Short mmCIF file of C-alpha atoms and ligand atoms in Angstrom, two decimals:
data_model
loop_
_atom_site.label_atom_id
_atom_site.label_comp_id
_atom_site.label_asym_id
_atom_site.label_seq_id
_atom_site.Cartn_x
_atom_site.Cartn_y
_atom_site.Cartn_z
CA UNK A 1 83.61 103.43 145.02
CA UNK A 2 87.22 104.33 144.34
CA UNK A 3 88.67 106.91 146.69
CA UNK A 4 90.00 110.11 145.16
CA UNK A 5 93.58 108.78 145.37
CA UNK A 6 92.88 105.54 143.51
CA UNK A 7 90.37 107.02 141.06
CA UNK A 8 91.01 105.60 137.57
CA UNK A 9 92.00 108.11 134.91
CA UNK A 10 89.16 108.99 132.54
CA UNK A 11 90.35 109.58 128.97
CA UNK A 12 87.78 112.18 127.98
CA UNK A 13 87.41 112.18 124.21
CA UNK A 14 89.66 109.04 124.20
CA UNK A 15 92.52 111.41 123.42
CA UNK A 16 95.85 109.63 123.07
CA UNK A 17 94.32 106.13 123.22
CA UNK A 18 95.21 103.55 120.54
CA UNK A 19 92.31 101.17 119.92
CA UNK A 20 93.74 99.02 117.13
CA UNK A 21 96.65 98.54 114.71
CA UNK A 22 96.26 99.58 111.09
CA UNK A 23 98.12 99.58 107.78
CA UNK A 24 95.70 102.00 106.13
CA UNK A 25 96.84 105.49 107.03
CA UNK A 26 99.39 107.30 109.16
CA UNK A 27 99.13 110.89 110.34
CA UNK A 28 102.21 112.72 111.58
CA UNK A 29 100.34 115.60 113.14
CA UNK A 30 103.45 117.50 114.16
CA UNK A 31 105.03 117.52 110.71
CA UNK A 32 102.07 118.02 108.34
CA UNK A 33 102.24 114.48 107.00
CA UNK A 34 99.57 112.04 105.91
CA UNK A 35 100.18 108.68 104.26
CA UNK A 36 97.79 106.10 102.81
CA UNK A 37 99.39 102.64 103.02
CA UNK A 38 102.75 104.39 103.21
CA UNK A 39 102.26 106.66 100.18
CA UNK A 40 102.48 110.41 100.88
CA UNK A 41 99.13 112.10 100.28
CA UNK A 42 100.79 114.69 98.03
CA UNK A 43 101.90 111.99 95.56
CA UNK A 44 98.45 110.39 95.51
CA UNK A 45 96.64 113.73 95.07
CA UNK A 46 98.95 114.63 92.18
CA UNK A 47 99.12 111.33 90.31
CA UNK A 48 96.30 109.05 91.33
CA UNK A 49 92.53 108.70 90.92
CA UNK A 50 89.88 107.90 93.50
CA UNK A 51 89.40 104.37 92.15
CA UNK A 52 93.13 103.67 92.42
CA UNK A 53 93.19 105.01 96.00
CA UNK A 54 90.15 102.86 96.85
CA UNK A 55 91.98 99.80 95.47
CA UNK A 56 95.04 100.77 97.50
CA UNK A 57 93.03 100.97 100.71
CA UNK A 58 91.20 97.70 100.10
CA UNK A 59 94.19 95.66 98.92
CA UNK A 60 97.07 97.53 100.61
CA UNK A 61 98.96 97.94 97.32
CA UNK A 62 98.63 99.90 94.10
CA UNK A 63 96.89 97.99 91.29
CA UNK A 64 98.33 96.83 87.99
CA UNK A 65 96.59 98.33 84.95
CA UNK A 66 94.38 95.25 84.33
CA UNK A 67 93.43 95.09 88.02
CA UNK A 68 92.46 98.76 88.06
CA UNK A 69 90.40 98.35 84.87
CA UNK A 70 88.48 95.48 86.44
CA UNK A 71 88.02 97.34 89.73
CA UNK A 72 86.70 100.40 87.87
CA UNK A 73 84.34 98.26 85.83
CA UNK A 74 82.98 96.60 88.98
CA UNK A 75 82.38 100.00 90.57
CA UNK A 76 80.73 101.38 87.41
CA UNK A 77 78.52 98.28 87.24
CA UNK A 78 77.19 98.91 90.77
CA UNK A 79 76.08 102.55 90.36
CA UNK A 80 72.39 101.91 89.70
CA UNK A 81 69.89 102.44 92.54
CA UNK A 82 66.76 100.39 93.18
CA UNK A 83 63.61 102.35 92.24
CA UNK A 84 62.42 102.14 95.86
CA UNK A 85 65.56 103.84 97.14
CA UNK A 86 64.97 106.67 94.67
CA UNK A 87 61.42 106.94 96.02
CA UNK A 88 62.69 107.17 99.61
CA UNK A 89 65.12 109.88 98.55
CA UNK A 90 62.32 111.77 96.79
CA UNK A 91 60.06 111.49 99.84
CA UNK A 92 62.75 112.77 102.20
CA UNK A 93 63.54 115.65 99.86
CA UNK A 94 59.84 116.60 99.96
CA UNK A 95 60.09 116.60 103.80
CA UNK A 96 63.05 118.99 103.50
CA UNK A 97 65.35 116.57 105.33
CA UNK A 98 69.05 117.47 105.49
CA UNK A 99 71.10 115.74 102.73
CA UNK A 100 73.16 113.88 105.37
CA UNK A 101 69.95 112.49 106.90
CA UNK A 102 68.77 111.42 103.46
CA UNK A 103 72.10 109.75 102.70
CA UNK A 104 72.13 107.95 106.07
CA UNK A 105 68.59 106.67 105.51
CA UNK A 106 69.16 105.68 101.88
CA UNK A 107 72.32 103.69 102.68
CA UNK A 108 70.47 101.94 105.49
CA UNK A 109 67.57 101.21 103.14
CA UNK A 110 69.93 99.85 100.48
CA UNK A 111 70.85 97.03 102.86
CA UNK A 112 67.40 95.54 102.37
CA UNK A 113 68.19 95.12 98.65
CA UNK A 114 71.54 93.44 99.19
CA UNK A 115 71.18 89.66 99.09
CA UNK A 116 74.46 89.32 101.00
CA UNK A 117 73.62 91.65 103.87
CA UNK A 118 73.85 88.90 106.50
CA UNK A 119 76.95 87.21 105.03
CA UNK A 120 80.07 88.10 106.99
CA UNK A 121 82.91 86.70 104.86
CA UNK A 122 85.84 88.88 103.64
CA UNK A 123 84.79 88.40 99.97
CA UNK A 124 81.18 89.31 100.63
CA UNK A 125 82.17 92.29 102.77
CA UNK A 126 84.37 93.60 99.96
CA UNK A 127 81.53 93.20 97.44
CA UNK A 128 79.11 95.01 99.75
CA UNK A 129 81.63 97.77 100.43
CA UNK A 130 82.09 98.31 96.70
CA UNK A 131 78.33 98.47 96.21
CA UNK A 132 77.86 101.11 98.91
CA UNK A 133 80.87 103.07 97.65
CA UNK A 134 79.59 103.01 94.06
CA UNK A 135 76.00 103.88 94.90
CA UNK A 136 76.61 106.75 97.34
CA UNK A 137 77.22 109.37 94.59
CA UNK A 138 74.03 108.22 92.82
CA UNK A 139 72.06 108.83 96.05
CA UNK A 140 73.59 112.30 96.45
CA UNK A 141 72.96 113.21 92.79
CA UNK A 142 69.36 111.95 93.09
CA UNK A 143 68.57 114.15 96.10
CA UNK A 144 70.25 117.12 94.47
CA UNK A 145 68.18 116.71 91.30
CA UNK A 146 64.88 116.03 93.13
CA UNK A 147 65.36 119.04 95.41
CA UNK A 148 65.53 121.21 92.30
CA UNK A 149 62.55 119.55 90.62
CA UNK A 150 64.88 118.05 88.04
CA UNK A 151 64.85 114.52 86.66
CA UNK A 152 67.18 111.89 88.01
CA UNK A 153 70.05 111.26 85.60
CA UNK A 154 70.88 107.53 85.44
CA UNK A 155 74.57 106.68 85.89
CA UNK A 156 76.91 106.04 82.97
CA UNK A 157 79.34 103.13 82.99
CA UNK A 158 81.85 104.71 80.62
CA UNK A 159 82.83 107.52 83.02
CA UNK A 160 85.17 107.49 86.00
CA UNK A 161 83.72 107.53 89.52
CA UNK A 162 83.90 111.32 90.00
CA UNK A 163 83.20 112.13 86.34
CA UNK A 164 80.00 110.14 86.54
CA UNK A 165 79.08 111.82 89.83
CA UNK A 166 79.44 115.32 88.36
CA UNK A 167 77.57 114.18 85.25
CA UNK A 168 74.68 112.85 87.38
CA UNK A 169 74.57 116.11 89.35
CA UNK A 170 74.60 118.54 86.46
CA UNK A 171 73.51 116.46 83.45
CA UNK A 172 76.72 117.54 81.77
CA UNK A 173 80.02 115.80 81.33
CA UNK A 174 82.60 117.65 83.46
CA UNK A 175 85.74 119.22 82.03
CA UNK A 176 89.14 117.67 82.67
CA UNK A 177 89.87 120.36 85.28
CA UNK A 178 86.55 119.80 87.10
CA UNK A 179 87.25 116.07 87.14
CA UNK A 180 90.72 116.69 88.55
CA UNK A 181 89.31 118.96 91.30
CA UNK A 182 86.69 116.38 92.31
CA UNK A 183 89.19 113.51 92.16
CA UNK A 184 91.49 115.50 94.46
CA UNK A 185 88.65 116.14 96.91
CA UNK A 186 87.72 112.45 96.89
CA UNK A 187 91.33 111.30 97.31
CA UNK A 188 91.99 113.69 100.21
CA UNK A 189 88.89 112.55 102.13
CA UNK A 190 89.26 108.81 101.60
CA UNK A 191 90.84 107.80 104.90
CA UNK A 192 92.10 109.51 108.03
CA UNK A 193 93.15 107.46 111.02
CA UNK A 194 90.91 106.80 114.01
CA UNK A 195 88.69 109.85 113.72
CA UNK A 196 85.25 109.99 115.36
CA UNK A 197 83.29 108.48 112.45
CA UNK A 198 85.88 105.76 111.84
CA UNK A 199 85.66 104.87 115.52
CA UNK A 200 81.85 104.84 115.44
CA UNK A 201 81.83 102.45 112.50
CA UNK A 202 84.53 100.32 114.13
CA UNK A 203 82.46 100.03 117.33
CA UNK A 204 79.56 98.83 115.19
CA UNK A 205 81.59 96.25 113.27
CA UNK A 206 83.25 95.08 116.50
CA UNK A 207 79.90 93.66 117.58
CA UNK A 208 79.98 91.57 114.36
CA UNK A 209 77.11 93.65 113.02
CA UNK A 210 77.32 94.27 109.25
CA UNK A 211 79.08 96.58 106.79
CA UNK A 212 75.94 98.61 106.01
CA UNK A 213 75.39 99.26 109.72
CA UNK A 214 79.04 100.25 110.13
CA UNK A 215 78.71 102.77 107.29
CA UNK A 216 75.44 104.14 108.71
CA UNK A 217 77.17 104.69 112.09
CA UNK A 218 79.97 106.49 110.26
CA UNK A 219 77.57 108.76 108.38
CA UNK A 220 75.65 109.61 111.56
CA UNK A 221 78.90 110.60 113.29
CA UNK A 222 80.49 112.46 110.39
CA UNK A 223 77.48 114.78 110.21
CA UNK A 224 78.44 116.88 113.25
CA UNK A 225 79.94 120.37 112.83
CA UNK A 226 83.04 119.39 114.83
CA UNK A 227 83.76 116.67 112.23
CA UNK A 228 82.64 116.55 108.58
CA UNK A 229 80.09 119.32 108.98
CA UNK A 230 82.89 121.87 109.43
CA UNK A 231 83.18 122.61 105.68
CA UNK A 232 79.56 123.73 105.51
CA UNK A 233 80.10 125.83 108.65
CA UNK A 234 83.28 127.30 107.14
CA UNK A 235 81.37 128.29 104.00
CA UNK A 236 78.73 130.17 106.03
CA UNK A 237 81.51 131.77 108.04
CA UNK A 238 83.12 133.14 104.85
CA UNK A 239 79.71 134.34 103.64
CA UNK A 240 79.04 136.02 106.99
CA UNK A 241 82.37 137.87 106.74
CA UNK A 242 81.40 138.96 103.23
CA UNK A 243 84.67 140.52 102.02
CA UNK A 244 88.41 140.43 102.83
CA UNK A 245 88.39 143.94 104.34
CA UNK A 246 85.86 142.82 107.01
CA UNK A 247 88.11 140.02 108.24
CA UNK A 248 90.06 141.95 110.94
CA UNK A 249 86.97 143.20 112.70
CA UNK A 250 85.18 139.86 112.37
CA UNK A 251 88.07 137.92 113.92
CA UNK A 252 88.36 140.29 116.89
CA UNK A 253 84.66 139.95 117.62
CA UNK A 254 84.62 136.18 117.04
CA UNK A 255 87.55 135.46 119.34
CA UNK A 256 86.29 137.88 122.02
CA UNK A 257 83.00 135.98 122.11
CA UNK A 258 84.87 132.62 122.22
CA UNK A 259 83.58 131.59 118.79
CA UNK A 260 85.61 128.92 117.04
CA UNK A 261 86.96 129.61 113.58
CA UNK A 262 85.39 126.82 111.58
CA UNK A 263 87.83 124.80 109.49
CA UNK A 264 90.70 125.46 111.90
CA UNK A 265 92.15 123.29 114.62
CA UNK A 266 92.44 119.53 114.77
CA UNK A 267 92.73 116.84 117.41
CA UNK A 268 95.74 115.26 115.68
CA UNK A 269 97.30 117.93 113.44
CA UNK A 270 99.20 120.44 115.51
CA UNK A 271 100.74 121.76 112.28
CA UNK A 272 99.23 122.65 108.88
CA UNK A 273 96.90 119.88 107.67
CA UNK A 274 98.66 118.66 104.47
CA UNK A 275 95.27 118.15 102.84
CA UNK A 276 94.42 121.81 103.46
CA UNK A 277 97.73 122.78 101.87
CA UNK A 278 96.85 120.83 98.70
CA UNK A 279 93.35 122.31 98.59
CA UNK A 280 94.65 125.84 99.16
CA UNK A 281 96.91 125.55 96.14
CA UNK A 282 94.13 124.12 94.00
CA UNK A 283 91.76 126.87 95.21
CA UNK A 284 94.29 129.45 94.02
CA UNK A 285 94.01 128.00 90.49
CA UNK A 286 90.23 127.80 90.81
CA UNK A 287 89.99 131.45 91.88
CA UNK A 288 91.97 132.48 88.79
CA UNK A 289 89.96 130.33 86.38
CA UNK A 290 86.46 130.90 87.77
CA UNK A 291 86.52 134.40 89.31
CA UNK A 292 83.14 135.25 90.89
CA UNK A 293 82.10 133.60 94.16
CA UNK A 294 84.97 131.07 94.33
CA UNK A 295 87.46 133.94 93.98
CA UNK A 296 85.74 136.03 96.66
CA UNK A 297 85.58 133.05 99.05
CA UNK A 298 89.24 132.32 98.35
CA UNK A 299 90.31 135.89 99.11
CA UNK A 300 88.31 135.91 102.36
CA UNK A 301 89.77 132.53 103.35
CA UNK A 302 93.35 133.63 102.69
CA UNK A 303 92.89 136.84 104.68
CA UNK A 304 91.08 135.04 107.51
CA UNK A 305 93.89 132.49 107.70
CA UNK A 306 96.47 135.27 107.96
CA UNK A 307 94.60 137.19 110.68
CA UNK A 308 93.46 134.16 112.69
CA UNK A 309 96.95 132.57 112.69
CA UNK A 310 98.44 135.86 113.84
CA UNK A 311 95.90 136.05 116.70
CA UNK A 312 96.39 132.39 117.68
CA UNK A 313 100.18 132.84 117.62
CA UNK A 314 99.85 135.83 119.98
CA UNK A 315 98.05 133.51 122.40
CA UNK A 316 100.78 130.88 121.99
CA UNK A 317 98.40 128.62 120.00
CA UNK A 318 100.53 127.95 116.92
CA UNK A 319 98.89 124.52 116.87
CA UNK A 320 95.56 125.86 115.59
CA UNK A 321 95.90 125.85 111.79
CA UNK A 322 93.56 125.31 108.84
CA UNK A 323 92.24 121.78 108.34
CA UNK A 324 90.86 120.30 105.12
CA UNK A 325 87.35 121.62 105.74
CA UNK A 326 88.62 125.18 105.59
CA UNK A 327 89.58 125.06 101.92
CA UNK A 328 87.08 122.64 100.34
CA UNK A 329 84.10 125.08 100.27
CA UNK A 330 85.84 127.12 97.55
CA UNK A 331 86.30 124.12 95.27
CA UNK A 332 82.78 122.84 95.97
CA UNK A 333 81.34 126.22 95.05
CA UNK A 334 83.27 126.21 91.76
CA UNK A 335 81.84 122.75 91.01
CA UNK A 336 78.29 124.04 91.55
CA UNK A 337 77.76 122.14 94.80
CA UNK A 338 75.64 123.90 97.43
CA UNK A 339 76.84 124.01 101.07
CA UNK A 340 74.29 121.57 102.49
CA UNK A 341 75.84 118.92 100.20
CA UNK A 342 79.46 119.38 101.26
CA UNK A 343 79.41 116.74 104.00
CA UNK A 344 77.69 114.23 101.72
CA UNK A 345 80.68 114.38 99.40
CA UNK A 346 83.09 113.91 102.30
CA UNK A 347 80.93 110.88 103.18
CA UNK A 348 80.87 109.44 99.66
CA UNK A 349 84.65 109.48 99.72
CA UNK A 350 85.15 108.32 103.33
CA UNK A 351 83.01 105.20 102.84
CA UNK A 352 86.17 103.58 101.50
CA UNK A 353 88.06 104.39 104.71
CA UNK A 354 85.28 103.11 106.98
CA UNK A 355 84.77 99.89 105.05
CA UNK A 356 88.50 99.21 104.61
CA UNK A 357 88.93 99.71 108.37
CA UNK A 358 85.97 97.50 109.18
CA UNK A 359 87.38 94.69 107.02
CA UNK A 360 90.85 95.14 108.50
CA UNK A 361 89.39 94.96 112.02
CA UNK A 362 87.39 91.83 111.18
CA UNK A 363 90.66 89.96 110.53
CA UNK A 364 91.25 90.00 114.28
CA UNK A 365 88.12 91.39 115.90
CA UNK A 366 87.54 92.23 119.52
CA UNK A 367 84.33 93.70 120.91
CA UNK A 368 84.95 97.37 121.71
CA UNK A 369 83.67 97.81 125.21
CA UNK A 370 85.31 100.52 127.30
CA UNK A 371 84.24 101.60 130.79
CA UNK A 372 82.60 104.63 132.26
CA UNK A 373 83.45 105.76 135.77
CA UNK A 374 80.37 105.85 138.01
CA UNK A 375 80.42 108.97 140.18
CA UNK A 376 76.86 108.91 141.59
CA UNK A 377 75.58 107.65 144.95
CA UNK A 378 74.88 103.99 145.76
CA UNK A 379 72.36 102.09 147.91
CA UNK A 380 69.74 104.77 147.76
CA UNK A 381 66.37 103.96 149.35
CA UNK A 382 63.53 103.35 146.85
CA UNK A 383 60.64 105.71 147.76
CA UNK A 384 57.15 104.84 146.41
CA UNK A 385 55.84 107.39 143.92
CA UNK A 386 53.11 108.80 146.18
CA UNK A 387 55.64 109.44 148.94
CA UNK A 388 58.09 111.45 146.84
CA UNK A 389 58.37 115.13 147.69
N1 CMC B 401 88.90 128.42 116.72
C1 CMC B 401 89.16 129.03 117.90
N2 CMC B 401 89.69 128.39 118.94
C2 CMC B 401 89.96 127.09 118.80
C3 CMC B 401 89.71 126.39 117.62
C4 CMC B 401 89.16 127.13 116.55
N3 CMC B 401 88.89 126.54 115.39
N4 CMC B 401 90.09 125.11 117.75
C5 CMC B 401 90.55 124.99 118.99
N5 CMC B 401 90.46 126.19 119.64
C6 CMC B 401 90.87 126.50 120.99
C7 CMC B 401 89.71 126.72 121.86
O1 CMC B 401 90.12 127.84 122.63
C8 CMC B 401 89.58 125.53 122.74
O2 CMC B 401 89.38 126.00 124.03
P1 CMC B 401 87.94 125.84 124.73
O3 CMC B 401 87.86 124.42 125.12
O4 CMC B 401 88.05 126.82 125.84
O5 CMC B 401 86.89 126.23 123.73
C9 CMC B 401 90.89 124.84 122.65
O6 CMC B 401 91.57 125.42 121.53
C10 CMC B 401 90.74 123.35 122.40
O7 CMC B 401 91.85 123.00 121.72
P2 CMC B 401 92.17 121.50 121.40
O8 CMC B 401 92.14 120.71 122.66
O9 CMC B 401 93.38 121.51 120.57
O10 CMC B 401 90.94 121.12 120.46
P3 CMC B 401 90.12 119.76 120.39
O11 CMC B 401 91.03 118.66 120.10
O12 CMC B 401 89.18 119.60 121.51
O13 CMC B 401 89.22 120.11 119.14
C11 CMC B 401 88.44 120.53 117.03
C12 CMC B 401 89.58 119.95 117.84
C13 CMC B 401 88.57 120.15 115.57
C14 CMC B 401 87.10 119.99 117.55
C15 CMC B 401 88.48 122.07 117.20
O14 CMC B 401 89.71 122.55 116.76
C16 CMC B 401 87.35 122.76 116.52
O15 CMC B 401 86.24 122.86 117.06
N6 CMC B 401 87.58 123.27 115.25
C17 CMC B 401 86.54 123.86 114.48
C18 CMC B 401 85.72 122.79 113.80
C19 CMC B 401 86.47 122.11 112.68
O16 CMC B 401 87.10 122.76 111.86
N7 CMC B 401 86.38 120.78 112.60
C20 CMC B 401 86.98 120.01 111.52
C21 CMC B 401 87.97 119.03 111.98
S1 CMC B 401 88.96 118.41 110.63
C22 CMC B 401 87.97 117.53 109.59
C23 CMC B 401 87.46 116.28 110.19
O17 CMC B 401 88.24 115.40 110.54
O18 CMC B 401 86.24 116.16 110.27
#
């Protein structure tokens, strides 16, 4: 065993470790910057659509009009779900499974219906990625409808990715504004460096497993409240506070009992998450247009941000700032999406990031196999079971 002096350094949480090179996204955590393939996130959120961003991440360039039309048609074509997958979703809904568990299981189950599941060529992996990406919203809409004893609404090919998703959820074509809000949410969640779920799916693909398995690993990891689950937790936090005038007291109590403010803090951003900034602005518009619960949530969020940042600053923690999950609950609520579904939407969007990363990694793969430092005893004597005290 290594002596104390020569003990290798353990990088707990793999903080500060680069595991691969990428052209997909770049986060400048000190200056509130995020880029996809070099394009600032603000420009994409303002001007682009989810399909265009997906194309960008898969092909590392923006599409021409004819290319985007074809890409959109291919995605629209792949939205249908096998009857059996719908039955699995229905069964899990009846068992009251969490939507993330249903989504993880349904994506895994879909693999059995993909004739190319065992084919590991770049072309096949792209086709499979597009299928998973296109079908995920159908799975989410199906569980939403079944859980409310409503009929499944089959997908439409003439609608955009997010328009169709909202249509399948609510059996109503969304307005232009609703479509814009959902497109923004999808664009902002599409890709984000080597976060925990991206790493989990990369570990899976590094064993030369398959794209479905990589996505399932990503979903399983995104579920946790320290990662994608933070938006749901932030929603309940706002509800627990109840009104803007309760914020002061709530923050004092929360920080005194070492509670974390959900939707704040980030491993990489030590400044304002640029995605949160975009969502905050959009939420301001939403609050004005919708009133009601979105407005109340928005007012609580704004007040909580003000008080929490003041408290953090007093402790010298100017690095703890709102992240994207802080401001999405307001938009989700306006779109009629209940909190237990928030992380599924993050997932539906992030599938593009996971699969683009997996395909990028497969161009020059290396088995991911780090080390753990053994700190127990060695050469212990084996004592037969009847002699153990
Ligand atoms: N509220 C209160 N204190 C906090 C918070 C917070 N949200 N975030 C960090 N801290 C403090 C805390 O005091 C902690 O000390 P301790 O270990 O004694 O509890 C210390 O800062 C850790 O700071 P750090 O080393 O900068 O944080 P980290 O890199 O280990 O954790 C984090 C990052 C996201 C897990 C954490 O900030 C957190 O738990 N935030 C709340 C959950 C959340 O919003 N997650 C969403 C992340 S962004 C979306 C995504 O990518 O999924």
